[in-house]
Structure formats: C-alpha cells, structure tokens
XYZ file of C-alpha atoms in Angstrom:
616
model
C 0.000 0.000 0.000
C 1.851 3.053 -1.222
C -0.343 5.408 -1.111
C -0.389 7.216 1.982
C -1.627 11.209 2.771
C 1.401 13.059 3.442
C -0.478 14.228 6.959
C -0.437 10.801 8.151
C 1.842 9.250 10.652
C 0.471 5.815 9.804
C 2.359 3.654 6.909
C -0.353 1.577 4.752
C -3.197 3.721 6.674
C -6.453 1.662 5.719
C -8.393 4.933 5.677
C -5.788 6.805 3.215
C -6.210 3.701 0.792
C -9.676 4.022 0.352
C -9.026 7.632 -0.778
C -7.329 6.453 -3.745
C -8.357 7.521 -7.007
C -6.877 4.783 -9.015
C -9.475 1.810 -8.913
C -6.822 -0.858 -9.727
C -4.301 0.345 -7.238
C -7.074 1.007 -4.859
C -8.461 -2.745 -4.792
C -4.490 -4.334 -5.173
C -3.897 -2.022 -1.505
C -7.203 -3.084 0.050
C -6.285 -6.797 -0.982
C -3.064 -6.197 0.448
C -4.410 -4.740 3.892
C -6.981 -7.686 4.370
C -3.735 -10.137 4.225
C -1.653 -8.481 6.415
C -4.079 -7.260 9.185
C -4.547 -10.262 11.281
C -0.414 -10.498 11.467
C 0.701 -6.864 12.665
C 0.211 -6.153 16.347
C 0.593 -2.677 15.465
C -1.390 0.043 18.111
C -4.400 1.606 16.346
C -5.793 -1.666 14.815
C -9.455 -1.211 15.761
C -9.576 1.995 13.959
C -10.103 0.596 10.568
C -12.178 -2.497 12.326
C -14.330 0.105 13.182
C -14.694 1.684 10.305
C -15.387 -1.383 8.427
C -18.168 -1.589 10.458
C -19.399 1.378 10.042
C -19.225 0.597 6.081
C -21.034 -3.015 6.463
C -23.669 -1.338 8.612
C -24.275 1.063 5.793
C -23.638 -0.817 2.359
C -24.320 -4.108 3.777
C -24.960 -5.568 -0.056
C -21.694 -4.171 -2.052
C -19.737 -6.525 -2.682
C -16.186 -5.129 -3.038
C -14.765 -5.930 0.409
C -16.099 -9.308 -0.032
C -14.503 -10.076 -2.905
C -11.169 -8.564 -1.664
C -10.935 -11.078 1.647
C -12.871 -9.341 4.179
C -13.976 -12.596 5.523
C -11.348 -14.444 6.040
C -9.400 -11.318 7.375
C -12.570 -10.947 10.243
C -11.955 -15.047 10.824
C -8.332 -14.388 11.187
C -8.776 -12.204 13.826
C -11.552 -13.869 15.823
C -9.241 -16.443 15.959
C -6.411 -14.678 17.067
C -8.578 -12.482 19.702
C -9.554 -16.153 21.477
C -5.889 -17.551 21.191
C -3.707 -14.654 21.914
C -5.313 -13.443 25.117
C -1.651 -10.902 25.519
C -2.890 -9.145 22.189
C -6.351 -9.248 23.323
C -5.552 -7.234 26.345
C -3.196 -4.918 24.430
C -4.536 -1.068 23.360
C -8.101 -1.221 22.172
C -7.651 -4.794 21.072
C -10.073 -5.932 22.847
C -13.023 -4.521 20.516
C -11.878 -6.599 17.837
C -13.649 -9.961 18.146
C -16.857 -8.427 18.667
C -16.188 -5.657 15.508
C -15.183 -8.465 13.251
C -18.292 -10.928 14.376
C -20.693 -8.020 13.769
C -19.506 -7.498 10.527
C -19.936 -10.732 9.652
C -23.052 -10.501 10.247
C -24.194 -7.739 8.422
C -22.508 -9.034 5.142
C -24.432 -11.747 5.283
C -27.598 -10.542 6.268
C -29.679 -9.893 3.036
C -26.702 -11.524 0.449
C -27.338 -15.796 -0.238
C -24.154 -15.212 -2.158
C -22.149 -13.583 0.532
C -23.414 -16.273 3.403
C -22.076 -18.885 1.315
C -18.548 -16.513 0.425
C -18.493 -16.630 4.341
C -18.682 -20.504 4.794
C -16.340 -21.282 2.395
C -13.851 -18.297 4.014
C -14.583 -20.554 7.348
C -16.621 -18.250 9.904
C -18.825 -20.547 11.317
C -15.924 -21.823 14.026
C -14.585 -19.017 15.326
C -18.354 -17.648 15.549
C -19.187 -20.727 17.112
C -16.300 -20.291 19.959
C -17.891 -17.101 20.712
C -21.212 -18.579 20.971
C -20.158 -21.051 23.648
C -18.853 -17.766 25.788
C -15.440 -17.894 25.110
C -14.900 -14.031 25.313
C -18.197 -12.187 27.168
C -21.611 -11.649 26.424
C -21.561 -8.700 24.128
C -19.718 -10.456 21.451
C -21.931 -13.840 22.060
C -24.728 -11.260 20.971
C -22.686 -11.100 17.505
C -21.997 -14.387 16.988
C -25.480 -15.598 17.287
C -26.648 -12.417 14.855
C -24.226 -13.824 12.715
C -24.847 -17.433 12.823
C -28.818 -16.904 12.651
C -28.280 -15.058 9.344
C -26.174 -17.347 7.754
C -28.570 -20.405 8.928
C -31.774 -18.505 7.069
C -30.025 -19.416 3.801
C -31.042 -22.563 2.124
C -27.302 -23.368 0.869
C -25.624 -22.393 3.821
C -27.998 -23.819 6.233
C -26.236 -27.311 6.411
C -23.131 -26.019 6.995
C -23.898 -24.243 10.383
C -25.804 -27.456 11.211
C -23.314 -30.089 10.573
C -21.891 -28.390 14.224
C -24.321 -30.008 15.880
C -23.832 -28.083 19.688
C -24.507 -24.240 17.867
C -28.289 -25.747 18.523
C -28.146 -26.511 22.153
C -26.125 -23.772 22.912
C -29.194 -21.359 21.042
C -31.683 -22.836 23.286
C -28.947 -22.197 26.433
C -28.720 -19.033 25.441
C -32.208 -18.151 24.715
C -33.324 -19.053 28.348
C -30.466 -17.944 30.469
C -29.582 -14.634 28.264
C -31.637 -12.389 30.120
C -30.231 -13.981 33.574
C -26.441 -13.674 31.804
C -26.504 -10.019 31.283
C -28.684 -8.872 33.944
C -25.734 -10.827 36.588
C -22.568 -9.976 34.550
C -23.442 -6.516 33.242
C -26.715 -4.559 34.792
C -26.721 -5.816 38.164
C -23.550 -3.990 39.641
C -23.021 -0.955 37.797
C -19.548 -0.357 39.390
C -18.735 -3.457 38.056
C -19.109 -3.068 34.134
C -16.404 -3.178 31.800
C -15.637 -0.230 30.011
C -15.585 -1.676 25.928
C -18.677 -3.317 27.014
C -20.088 0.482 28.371
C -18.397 1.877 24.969
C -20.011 -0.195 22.488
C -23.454 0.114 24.496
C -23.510 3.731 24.212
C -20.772 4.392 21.918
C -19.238 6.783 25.043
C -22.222 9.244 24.484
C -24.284 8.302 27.825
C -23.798 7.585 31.601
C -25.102 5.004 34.177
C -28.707 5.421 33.100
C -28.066 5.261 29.093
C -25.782 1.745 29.784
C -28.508 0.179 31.827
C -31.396 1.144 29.294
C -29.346 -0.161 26.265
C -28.334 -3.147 28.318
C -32.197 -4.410 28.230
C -32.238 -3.536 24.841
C -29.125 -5.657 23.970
C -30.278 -8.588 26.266
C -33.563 -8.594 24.588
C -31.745 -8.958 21.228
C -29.659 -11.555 22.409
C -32.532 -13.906 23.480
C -34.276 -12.765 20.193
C -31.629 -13.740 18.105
C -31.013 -16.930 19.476
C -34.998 -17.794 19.103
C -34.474 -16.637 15.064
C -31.738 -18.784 15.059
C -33.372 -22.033 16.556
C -36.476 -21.077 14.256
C -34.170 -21.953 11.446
C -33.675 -25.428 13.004
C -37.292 -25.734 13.438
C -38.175 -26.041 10.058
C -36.214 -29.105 9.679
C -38.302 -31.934 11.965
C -35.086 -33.671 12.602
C -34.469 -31.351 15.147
C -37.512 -31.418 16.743
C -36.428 -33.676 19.600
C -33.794 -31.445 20.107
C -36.386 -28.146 20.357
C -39.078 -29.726 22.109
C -38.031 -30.590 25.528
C -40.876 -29.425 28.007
C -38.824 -27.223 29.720
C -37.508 -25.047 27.335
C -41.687 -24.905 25.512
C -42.921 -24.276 28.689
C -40.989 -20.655 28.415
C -41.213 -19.738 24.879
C -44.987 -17.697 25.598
C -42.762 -16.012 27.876
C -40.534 -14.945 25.956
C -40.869 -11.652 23.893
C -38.992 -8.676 22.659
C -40.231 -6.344 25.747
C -40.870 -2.628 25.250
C -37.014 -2.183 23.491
C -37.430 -5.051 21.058
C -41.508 -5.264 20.546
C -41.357 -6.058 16.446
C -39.703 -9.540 17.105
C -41.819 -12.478 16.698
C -39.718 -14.164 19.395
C -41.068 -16.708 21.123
C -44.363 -16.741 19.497
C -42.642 -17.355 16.498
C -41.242 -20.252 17.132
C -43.986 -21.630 18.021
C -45.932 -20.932 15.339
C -42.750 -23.186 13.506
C -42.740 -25.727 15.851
C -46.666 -26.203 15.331
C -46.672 -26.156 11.639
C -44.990 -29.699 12.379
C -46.870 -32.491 13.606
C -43.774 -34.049 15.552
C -44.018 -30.516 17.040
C -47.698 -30.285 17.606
C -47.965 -33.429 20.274
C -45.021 -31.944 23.003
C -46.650 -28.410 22.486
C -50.196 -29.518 23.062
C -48.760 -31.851 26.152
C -47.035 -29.181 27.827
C -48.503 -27.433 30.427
C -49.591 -23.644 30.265
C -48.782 -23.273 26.795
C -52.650 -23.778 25.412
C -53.845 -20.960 28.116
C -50.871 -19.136 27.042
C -51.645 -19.287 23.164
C -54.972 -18.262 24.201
C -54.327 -14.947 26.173
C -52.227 -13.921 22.791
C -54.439 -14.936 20.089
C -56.762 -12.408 22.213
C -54.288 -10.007 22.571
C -54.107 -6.716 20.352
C -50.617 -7.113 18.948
C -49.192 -7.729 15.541
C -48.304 -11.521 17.151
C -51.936 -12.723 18.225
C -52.499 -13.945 14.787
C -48.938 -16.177 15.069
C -50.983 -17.682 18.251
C -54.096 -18.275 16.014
C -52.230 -20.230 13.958
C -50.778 -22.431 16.310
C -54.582 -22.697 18.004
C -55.610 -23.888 14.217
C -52.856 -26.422 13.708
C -53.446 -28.132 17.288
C -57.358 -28.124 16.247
C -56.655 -29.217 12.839
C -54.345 -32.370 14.182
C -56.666 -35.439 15.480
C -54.107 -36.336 17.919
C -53.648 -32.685 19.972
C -57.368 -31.118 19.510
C -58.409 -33.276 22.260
C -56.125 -31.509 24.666
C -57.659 -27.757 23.756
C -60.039 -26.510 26.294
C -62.151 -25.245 23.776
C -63.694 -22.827 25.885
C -60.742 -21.054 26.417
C -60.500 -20.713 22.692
C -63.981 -19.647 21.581
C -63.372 -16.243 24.074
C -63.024 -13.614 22.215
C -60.958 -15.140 19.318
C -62.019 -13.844 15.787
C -61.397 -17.116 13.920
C -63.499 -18.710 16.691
C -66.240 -20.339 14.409
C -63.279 -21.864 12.479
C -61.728 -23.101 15.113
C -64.831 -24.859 16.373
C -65.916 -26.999 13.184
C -62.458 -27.464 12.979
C -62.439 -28.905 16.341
C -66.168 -30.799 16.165
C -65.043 -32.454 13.323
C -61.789 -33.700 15.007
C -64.105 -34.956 17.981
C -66.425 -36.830 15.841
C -63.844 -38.348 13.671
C -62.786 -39.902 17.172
C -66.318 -40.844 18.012
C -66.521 -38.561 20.705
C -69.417 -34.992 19.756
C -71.333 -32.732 21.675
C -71.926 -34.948 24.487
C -68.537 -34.623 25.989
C -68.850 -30.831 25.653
C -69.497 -28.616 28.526
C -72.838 -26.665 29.289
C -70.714 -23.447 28.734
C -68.751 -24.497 25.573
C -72.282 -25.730 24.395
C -73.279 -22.098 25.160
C -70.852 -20.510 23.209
C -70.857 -22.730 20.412
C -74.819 -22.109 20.361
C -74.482 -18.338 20.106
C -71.825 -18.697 16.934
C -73.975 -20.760 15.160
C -76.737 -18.377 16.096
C -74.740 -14.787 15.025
C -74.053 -16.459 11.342
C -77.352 -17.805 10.902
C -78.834 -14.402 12.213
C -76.462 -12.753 9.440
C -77.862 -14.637 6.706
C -81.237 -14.261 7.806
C -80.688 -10.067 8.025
C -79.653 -10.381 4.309
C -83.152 -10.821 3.193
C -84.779 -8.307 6.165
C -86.300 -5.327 4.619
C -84.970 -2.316 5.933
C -87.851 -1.012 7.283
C -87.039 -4.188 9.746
C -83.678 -3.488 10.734
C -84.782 -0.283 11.720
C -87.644 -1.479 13.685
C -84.938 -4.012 15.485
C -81.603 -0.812 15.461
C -84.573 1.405 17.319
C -85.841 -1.194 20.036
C -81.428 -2.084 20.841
C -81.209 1.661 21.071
C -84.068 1.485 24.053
C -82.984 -1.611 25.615
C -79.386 -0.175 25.567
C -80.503 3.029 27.133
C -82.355 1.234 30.020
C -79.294 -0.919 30.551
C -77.543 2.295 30.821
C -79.692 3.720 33.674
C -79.540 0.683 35.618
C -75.362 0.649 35.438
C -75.713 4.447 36.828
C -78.336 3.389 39.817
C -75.514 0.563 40.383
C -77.717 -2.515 39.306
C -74.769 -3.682 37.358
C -75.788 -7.078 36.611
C -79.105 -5.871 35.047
C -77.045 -3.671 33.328
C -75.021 -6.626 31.946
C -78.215 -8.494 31.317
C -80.249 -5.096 29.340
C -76.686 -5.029 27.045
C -77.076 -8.828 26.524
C -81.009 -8.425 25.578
C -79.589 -5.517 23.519
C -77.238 -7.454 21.467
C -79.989 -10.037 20.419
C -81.730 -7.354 18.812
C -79.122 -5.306 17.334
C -78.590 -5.964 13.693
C -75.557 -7.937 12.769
C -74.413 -5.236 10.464
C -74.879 -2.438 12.831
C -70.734 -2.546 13.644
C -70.442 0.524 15.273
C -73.903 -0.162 17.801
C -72.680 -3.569 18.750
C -68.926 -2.407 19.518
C -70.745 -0.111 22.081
C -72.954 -3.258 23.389
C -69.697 -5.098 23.837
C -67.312 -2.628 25.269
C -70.508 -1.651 27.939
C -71.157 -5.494 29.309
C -67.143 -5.592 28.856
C -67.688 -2.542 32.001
C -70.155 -4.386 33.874
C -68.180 -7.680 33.962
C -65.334 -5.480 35.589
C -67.206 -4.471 38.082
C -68.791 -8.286 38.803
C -65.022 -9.369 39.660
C -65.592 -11.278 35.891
C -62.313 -10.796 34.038
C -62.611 -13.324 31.325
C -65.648 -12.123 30.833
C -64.324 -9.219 30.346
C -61.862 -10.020 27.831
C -64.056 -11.684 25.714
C -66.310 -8.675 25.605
C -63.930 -6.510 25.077
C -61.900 -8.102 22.588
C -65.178 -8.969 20.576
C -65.975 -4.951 20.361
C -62.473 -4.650 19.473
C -62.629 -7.015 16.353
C -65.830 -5.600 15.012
C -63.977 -1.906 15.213
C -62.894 -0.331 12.517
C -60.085 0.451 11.787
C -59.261 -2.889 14.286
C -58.421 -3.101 17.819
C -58.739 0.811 18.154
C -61.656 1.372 20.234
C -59.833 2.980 23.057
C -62.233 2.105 25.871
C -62.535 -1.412 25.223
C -58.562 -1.454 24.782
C -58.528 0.164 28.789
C -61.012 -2.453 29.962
C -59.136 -5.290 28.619
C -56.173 -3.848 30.278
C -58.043 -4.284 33.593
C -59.005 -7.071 33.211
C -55.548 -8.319 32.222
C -54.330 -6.767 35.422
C -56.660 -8.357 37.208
C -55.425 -11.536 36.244
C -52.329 -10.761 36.503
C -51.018 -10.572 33.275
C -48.567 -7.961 32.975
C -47.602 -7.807 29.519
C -51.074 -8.240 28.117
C -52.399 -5.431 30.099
C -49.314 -3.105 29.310
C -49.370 -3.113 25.706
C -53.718 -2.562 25.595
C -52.721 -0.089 27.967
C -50.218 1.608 25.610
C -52.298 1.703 22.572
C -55.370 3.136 24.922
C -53.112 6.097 25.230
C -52.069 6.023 21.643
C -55.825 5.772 21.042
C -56.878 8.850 23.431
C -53.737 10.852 21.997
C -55.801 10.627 18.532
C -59.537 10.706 19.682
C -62.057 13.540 18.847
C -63.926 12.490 22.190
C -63.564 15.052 24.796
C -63.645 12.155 27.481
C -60.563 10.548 25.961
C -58.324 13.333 24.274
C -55.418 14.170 26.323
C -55.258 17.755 27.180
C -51.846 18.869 26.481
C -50.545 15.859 25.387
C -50.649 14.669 29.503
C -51.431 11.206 29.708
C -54.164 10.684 32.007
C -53.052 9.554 35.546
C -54.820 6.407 35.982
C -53.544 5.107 32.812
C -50.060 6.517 33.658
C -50.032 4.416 36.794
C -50.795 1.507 35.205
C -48.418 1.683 32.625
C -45.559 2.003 35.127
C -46.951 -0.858 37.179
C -47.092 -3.478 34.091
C -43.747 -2.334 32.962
C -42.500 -3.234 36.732
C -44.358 -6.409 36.423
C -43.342 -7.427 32.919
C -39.352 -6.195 33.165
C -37.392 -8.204 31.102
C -35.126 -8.799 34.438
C -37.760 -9.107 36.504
C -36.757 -12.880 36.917
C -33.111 -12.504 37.045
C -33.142 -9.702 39.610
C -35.460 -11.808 42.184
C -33.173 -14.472 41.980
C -30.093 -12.638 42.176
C -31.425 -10.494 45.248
C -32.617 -7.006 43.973
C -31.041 -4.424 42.428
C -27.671 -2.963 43.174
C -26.824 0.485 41.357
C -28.732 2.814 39.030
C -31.519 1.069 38.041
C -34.911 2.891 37.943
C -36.294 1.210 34.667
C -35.930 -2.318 37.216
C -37.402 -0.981 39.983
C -38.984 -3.972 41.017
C -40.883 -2.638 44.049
C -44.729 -3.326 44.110
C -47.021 -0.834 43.277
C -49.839 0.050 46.018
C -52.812 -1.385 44.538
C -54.450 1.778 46.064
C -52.131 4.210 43.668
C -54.252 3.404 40.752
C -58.351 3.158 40.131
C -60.490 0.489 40.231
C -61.653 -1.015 37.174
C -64.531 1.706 36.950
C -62.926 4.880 38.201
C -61.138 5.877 34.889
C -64.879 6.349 33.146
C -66.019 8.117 35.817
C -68.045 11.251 34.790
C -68.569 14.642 36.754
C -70.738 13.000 39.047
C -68.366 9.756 39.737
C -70.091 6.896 38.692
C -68.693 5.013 35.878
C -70.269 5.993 32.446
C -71.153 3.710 29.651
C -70.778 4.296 25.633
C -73.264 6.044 24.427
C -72.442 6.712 20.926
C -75.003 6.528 17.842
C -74.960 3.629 15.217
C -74.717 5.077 11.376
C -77.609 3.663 9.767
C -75.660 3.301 6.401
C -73.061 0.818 8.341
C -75.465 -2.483 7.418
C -76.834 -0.873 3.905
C -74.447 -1.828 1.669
C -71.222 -3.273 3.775
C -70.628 -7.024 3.192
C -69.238 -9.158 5.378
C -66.144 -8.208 6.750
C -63.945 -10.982 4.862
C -61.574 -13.145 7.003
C -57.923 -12.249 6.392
C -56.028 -15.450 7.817
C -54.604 -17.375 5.316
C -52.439 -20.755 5.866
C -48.857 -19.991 5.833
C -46.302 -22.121 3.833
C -43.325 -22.819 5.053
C -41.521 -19.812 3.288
C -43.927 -17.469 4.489
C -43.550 -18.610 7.852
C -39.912 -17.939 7.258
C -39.851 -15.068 5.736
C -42.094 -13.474 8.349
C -39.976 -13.979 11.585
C -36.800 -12.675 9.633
C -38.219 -9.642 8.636
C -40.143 -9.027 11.825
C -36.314 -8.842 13.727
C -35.007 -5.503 15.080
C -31.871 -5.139 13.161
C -29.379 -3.560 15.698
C -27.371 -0.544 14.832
C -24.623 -0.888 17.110
C-alpha cells in the first residue's frame, strides 16, 4: 500500500487507501491490507475495524470488500482475539472480536451469495467459539446475529448445522440470556467493563443510558437466538432437540419487551414448531402453553395472529385437539367459528361430539352458530325491519344504561345482553358499544374473562381494528386483574395512543398529559413485565442505578379500580353512548376473514423480517 496522505503518521493507513483515485491500485492495496491485518500487532488496529463496520452497517450488499478477503481477514482475527489473550488485552484490542463478528453478520444478512462466500472463508468456528462464551456476552450477541443469518439461507444452512452443539447452545442461550446479562453486566453498575459500556452507548451516555441499552441488547440476544433455533425448526429432525418441556414451557414467555416489541420471538417459534406435527404433540402436552396461546391470540398485537395459527394447527391435528379446552378458545378469538368446526369435526372423527362438551362451551358454540345464521337471515330483512330491530337495541341499551348508573350492574349486563340479540348484525359501530358496555359491567362483577371476551369482541368488530380505546382500557383491567402484565401493558399503551388521537372530549389528552390512571398503570405493568424481573429476584434485587428495574410493588391503592377511569362529573362510571350510522349495514358485506395458511416460506420469511436489526 503506497499510497499514503502526506499528513499521516500511519504507513499503509487503511483509511488513506480508500481515498485512492486509481481503482486498480485502490483494490491491489485493500487486498493487500486484508492479508496483512490479522499479522501486525501494530497500536491503532481497531480503527479501521471500526470503520469497516461502520461501512457493512451502511452498504451491507456491495460486494467489493467481499470479494477482496474481508472474511477471512474478520476469521483471522476472531481467531487470534480467542488464542492470543496478551494481544487481546493490548490497546483497544479488545473490541476486535466483537467488531469483526458483527460485521460478519451484516454481510451476510440480506446476500445468499455472501453467506455462502463466508462458509467457504470458514466463519462458522470461530463464531461458534464465541457462541459457547469464550470471550463475554456482548460479542456472544454477535456471533449468534451472525450465525442466525447465515442459517436462514437454504445453501448455507447445512453447513452451520453439521456443528451439531450451535443448537443446544441457542436454546442455552435463549433461556439464560436475560439472567447472563442482567448478573454480569446490569446488576452492579460499578462493576461493568468499560468496551462493554463503549459499544453500548458508543461513550455518548452515563449510568442510566448503559442500563437502558443493556435491556435492549439482552432482549436482542434472546431474540436472536430464538431466530436462530427457528431456522432449526423447520427441519423436523431437530424437533427432539427443540421440544423438551422445559424449554416450551418458556417460549410464551418470551418476547422482545418494550425495546425489542417487532420480534416475533417466542411466538414465532412456536408458530414453527406447530406447523410440524412431531411438534404439535409436546406443544399440546405441555402445560400452560394452550392458556398461554390463548391470552395472545386475544391479545391486540401484531403476534396474536402467530398464536391463532398455532390454536388452528393443534385443532386441525386429530391427535392434539383433544387436549384444547375449547372454551378457552372460543373467548373472544375472531377465527373462533373456524376453530370450532375445525375442532367438532376432530371430535367426531374420534367418536366422541357434543356430548362430551361442557354446558358453557355448548353455550358458546350455540351463540356462533346463532350470530351467522342471524347474518344470513338479516340479508333478506327489509330495511324497514332493521330499523324497527336498530330502534328497540337503542331502548334496551338506554335502560341498561340507567340501571349501570343506579348501580344494578348485573341488570345492566343483562339489558346489554337483551340488547345485542336485537341489534342488527351489520350495525358494527352499535354492537362495539354493546360489547365494550357489558365488557364494564363484567369489571365491576369481579368477571375478568368475561371481560376479555367482551372486550376483545368490540375490538374485532372496530374499525379500523383493535382501536376502540375504551374497550382497549377495559381489557387492560381485566388483564391486570389476572395478573397478566404484559397483556395489560401493551392494551394499555395503545389506549393512550388511542386517546392521543380521539375527537372524544372524554378521551383526548389535554396537552398531550397522559391521564393519571392510565399513567399508573403503565408504570406498574412495565414493573411487572421487566425483562429482568426474573433474574433480579433471583439474584437479590437491584444494586446500582436502576430505575427502569425498579422492582418494588405498586400500592394497589395508587391506581383506580376497574370503573374509576370512566367516571363522569358525578363519579359513577359511564357507559358508551355513541349513535350507530344507519348506512353501516346498507351496503357493507361481510367483513372478509384475512387469515390465510402460511407455507413454510412465508412462515420464514415473516420472523426474519419481523427482527429488530441492531445498529450498534
């Protein structure tokens, strides 16, 4: 490399090469540089690491560098960073392994070509060294980004799974991850290595800024690891391997928190795992998973519809339908009718029918049948009808409205149940009011599944979908009241998205100020649902700066009871009172069902592009 800028000091400067004007000469000197790098023990060596990750990050397709030995330069130096612990320790050395690991990664993260360019330049076992924990856990958080992207490939696949322990050590990772960096990193903040501070916040934050990116790295690190065991899953010869109870058992569990929300996570490998039959029969046997699936697939977020799937699949299969409480299914899911003929016809090609079915399920199977033949029959109603039967809901509704606000709350519930029977099918809007109201009244009864369903059912018939921002803040009680945290945080979230939006002088925020009851509740869930909630309980609290962990309970006084945040001028809880638009049944059809059956590339396809790419 001879061509060096006469200001500077450094001979064969990587950064002066790439100013070179001569292409030829330019690509002979960066050919050069890849060669000789991993040799020199020279001071300064992290400065062009670093900036060849800063070019990877940005042009992660070009293929120049690739071409020129970037790869086997990165493996070079993985290598020596594990063997030569002297020159680990020596300047800024220690950055290396996890610089060269990351870009790795990023070359091989939307490129076949280049994954393959990387296995034949012989990455997978250095990154597989640093997978086992051979350095720390920051550049275990590379190697598994690394590994996971080269194992989505269809030609490069084999090759990371001929080393048969990168598996194991995935599912390791993905259940002690959180534990790993909570213990080694965020626990003792006088206690954290200072490359491991620098890369979190690339030195531009303190205590507070290390700790918050901490989760977020953490969650990334158990997310990755999931993306890359969802490669194995596809393959049912590692089944076995994936489906040991105790590693299902936490997958529901298991989600991208606040920092990393977009990854399909756990969910997503379920929704793998189920697509398989070998996988269906441990899922279905394991215990707390169906209830689990359930409390998702009734959830508001982008992954209920993952948990549908898996509900379908178990249904679908003759040998795991049996093991679906199928009440907890038909509450509040929207593909409920589907589900049930799917799982009526699985019972009676066992011999087995209604018989065996509780009075309740029979109830709620009764009332589906009943809403689609009521649909059909509405078709041929003249309108003059529908009026007649939109006028007398509007009275019943009204009385059950003056009974909630004497306190008769279960003739309240009973007037909005008499409502519903009348109200038109097609009156949307009327019947999202019906549902959100008895959703109220079931609070109040101490009814929280009740509630759910209720709520969740006004929430599918909204439009646009799950917006209705009262029924999302009575779900969220009723979440809380059963204790689950993450449920009731993110309903609670989009309530305040929804109320930041809303034309409804009860619900618009003043001043952007999010009201105080949902406030409270907020904080509470994200106590509850802390990605190191676990790890800190067993590790004995928190030592250090830690406010986003503060793990202390909340006063269950601090926040209203499930009726206090409708409460009107005169402080009884109010009900939805809004008018149905006549033209919503005129000439709407049936809202059409938008689940289709994934294949296996789609299923694919859509956890890779759901993961949070990291920029650091």
């Amino acid at each position: 490399m001879d061509k060096v800028s006469p200001d500077c000091p450094y001979p064969g400067c990587f950064f002066c090469v790439m100013k070179e004007g001569n292409p030829s000469k330019r690509r002979g000197s960066i050919l050069k540089f890849f060669r000789e790098l991993p040799s020199q023990d020279d001071d300064g060596q992290v400065l062009p690491i670093s900036g060849l990750w800063n070019t990877a990050m940005a042009h992660p397709n070009d293929p120049e560098f690739i071409e020129l030995g970037i790869f086997e330069c990165m493996v070079a130096l993985i290598w020596k960073g594990l063997k030569n612990r002297r020159w680990l320790s020596h300047d800024q050395n220690i950055y290396i392994p996890y610089y060269a690991a990351h870009i790795i990664g990023s070359y091989t993260m939307n490129m076949e070509e280049f994954a393959e360019s990387a296995i034949h330049a012989g990455v997978i076992p250095p990154l597989v060294e640093l997978l086992r924990g051979r350095l720390t856990w920051v550049e275990q958080r590379v190697a598994v980004r690394a590994l996971g992207h080269l194992a989505t490939y269809t030609n490069s696949f084999p090759a990371v799974a001929s080393h048969g322990e990168i598996l194991e050590l995935s599912i390791q990772l993905a259940m002690s991850s959180l534990e790993i960096v909570y213990s080694h990193f965020y626990q003792f903040a006088d206690r954290r290595l200072s490359y491991h501070c620098d890369l979190l916040t690339r030195g531009m934050g303190g205590v507070e800024m290390e700790s918050r990116k901490a989760e977020e790295w953490a969650s990334q690190l158990q997310c990755w690891s999931l993306q890359l065991i969802n490669c194995f899953a596809f393959k049912p010869e590692f089944l076995p391997t994936i489906c040991k109870p105790e590693f299902l058992v936490k997958l529901p569990g298991m989600w991208g928190g606040l920092v990393n929300e977009n990854s399909p996570a756990g969910i997503g490998l379920l929704r793998t795992i189920c697509h398989h039959k070998l996988g269906r029969g441990p899922v279905a046997g394991c215990p707390g998973i169906i209830e689990a699936l359930c409390n998702i697939a009734r959830s508001s977020d982008d992954w209920q519809y993952m948990a549908i799937d898996c509900l379908l699949w178990l249904i679908q299969d003759p040998s795991t339908c049996h093991k679906i409480e199928l009440v907890e299914f038909l509450k509040g899911s929207r593909f409920n009718l589907m589900g049930y003929k799917m799982h009526m016809e699985c019972l009676q090609s066992q011999g087995t029918g209604r018989s065996n079915i509780s009075n309740r399920v029979k109830e709620l199977i009764e009332e589906l049948l009943n809403s689609k033949q009521r649909l059909k029959w509405e078709k041929n109603m003249p309108k003059e009808d529908l009026h007649i039967k939109q006028a007398a809901a509007l009275v019943v509704k009204l009385e059950g409205n003056s009974l909630f606000s004497s306190g008769n709350i279960a003739g309240a519930a009973s007037k909005y149940s008499e409502a519903l029977s009348l109200c038109p099918m097609r009156s949307k809007k009327e019947r999202v009011v019906l549902y959100s109201n008895r959703a109220q009244c079931h609070l109040l009864l101490q009814q929280p599944l009740a509630a759910i369903s209720d709520a969740t059912r006004a929430l599918c018939l909204h439009s646009p979908l799950n917006r209705h921002a009262k029924s999302l803040w009575r779900r969220a009680q009723a979440y809380d009241m059963l204790e689950l945290a993450k449920e009731s945080l993110l309903d609670a979230i989009l309530f305040i998205n929804e109320c930041s939006q809303s034309n409804d002088p009860d619900l618009s925020l003043r001043q952007n100020k999010v009201p105080d009851y949902a406030e409270r509740l907020v904080k509470k869930q994200m106590r509850a649902a802390w990605l190191f909630r676990e790890a800190a309980i067993k590790h004995g609290g928190i030592h250090g700066e830690a406010d986003a962990g503060d793990i202390q309970e909340s006063d269950g006084s601090e926040w209203e009871t499930a009726s206090e945040s409708d409460t009107g001028n005169d402080g009884r809880a109010e009900m939805d009172d809004d008018d149905d638009d006549d033209s919503e049944w005129k000439n709407e059809d049936e809202r059409k069902d938008k689940y289709d059956k994934a294949t296996l590339k789609d299923l694919k396809h859509g956890y890779k592009v759901h993961l949070a790419e990291d920029q650091s």
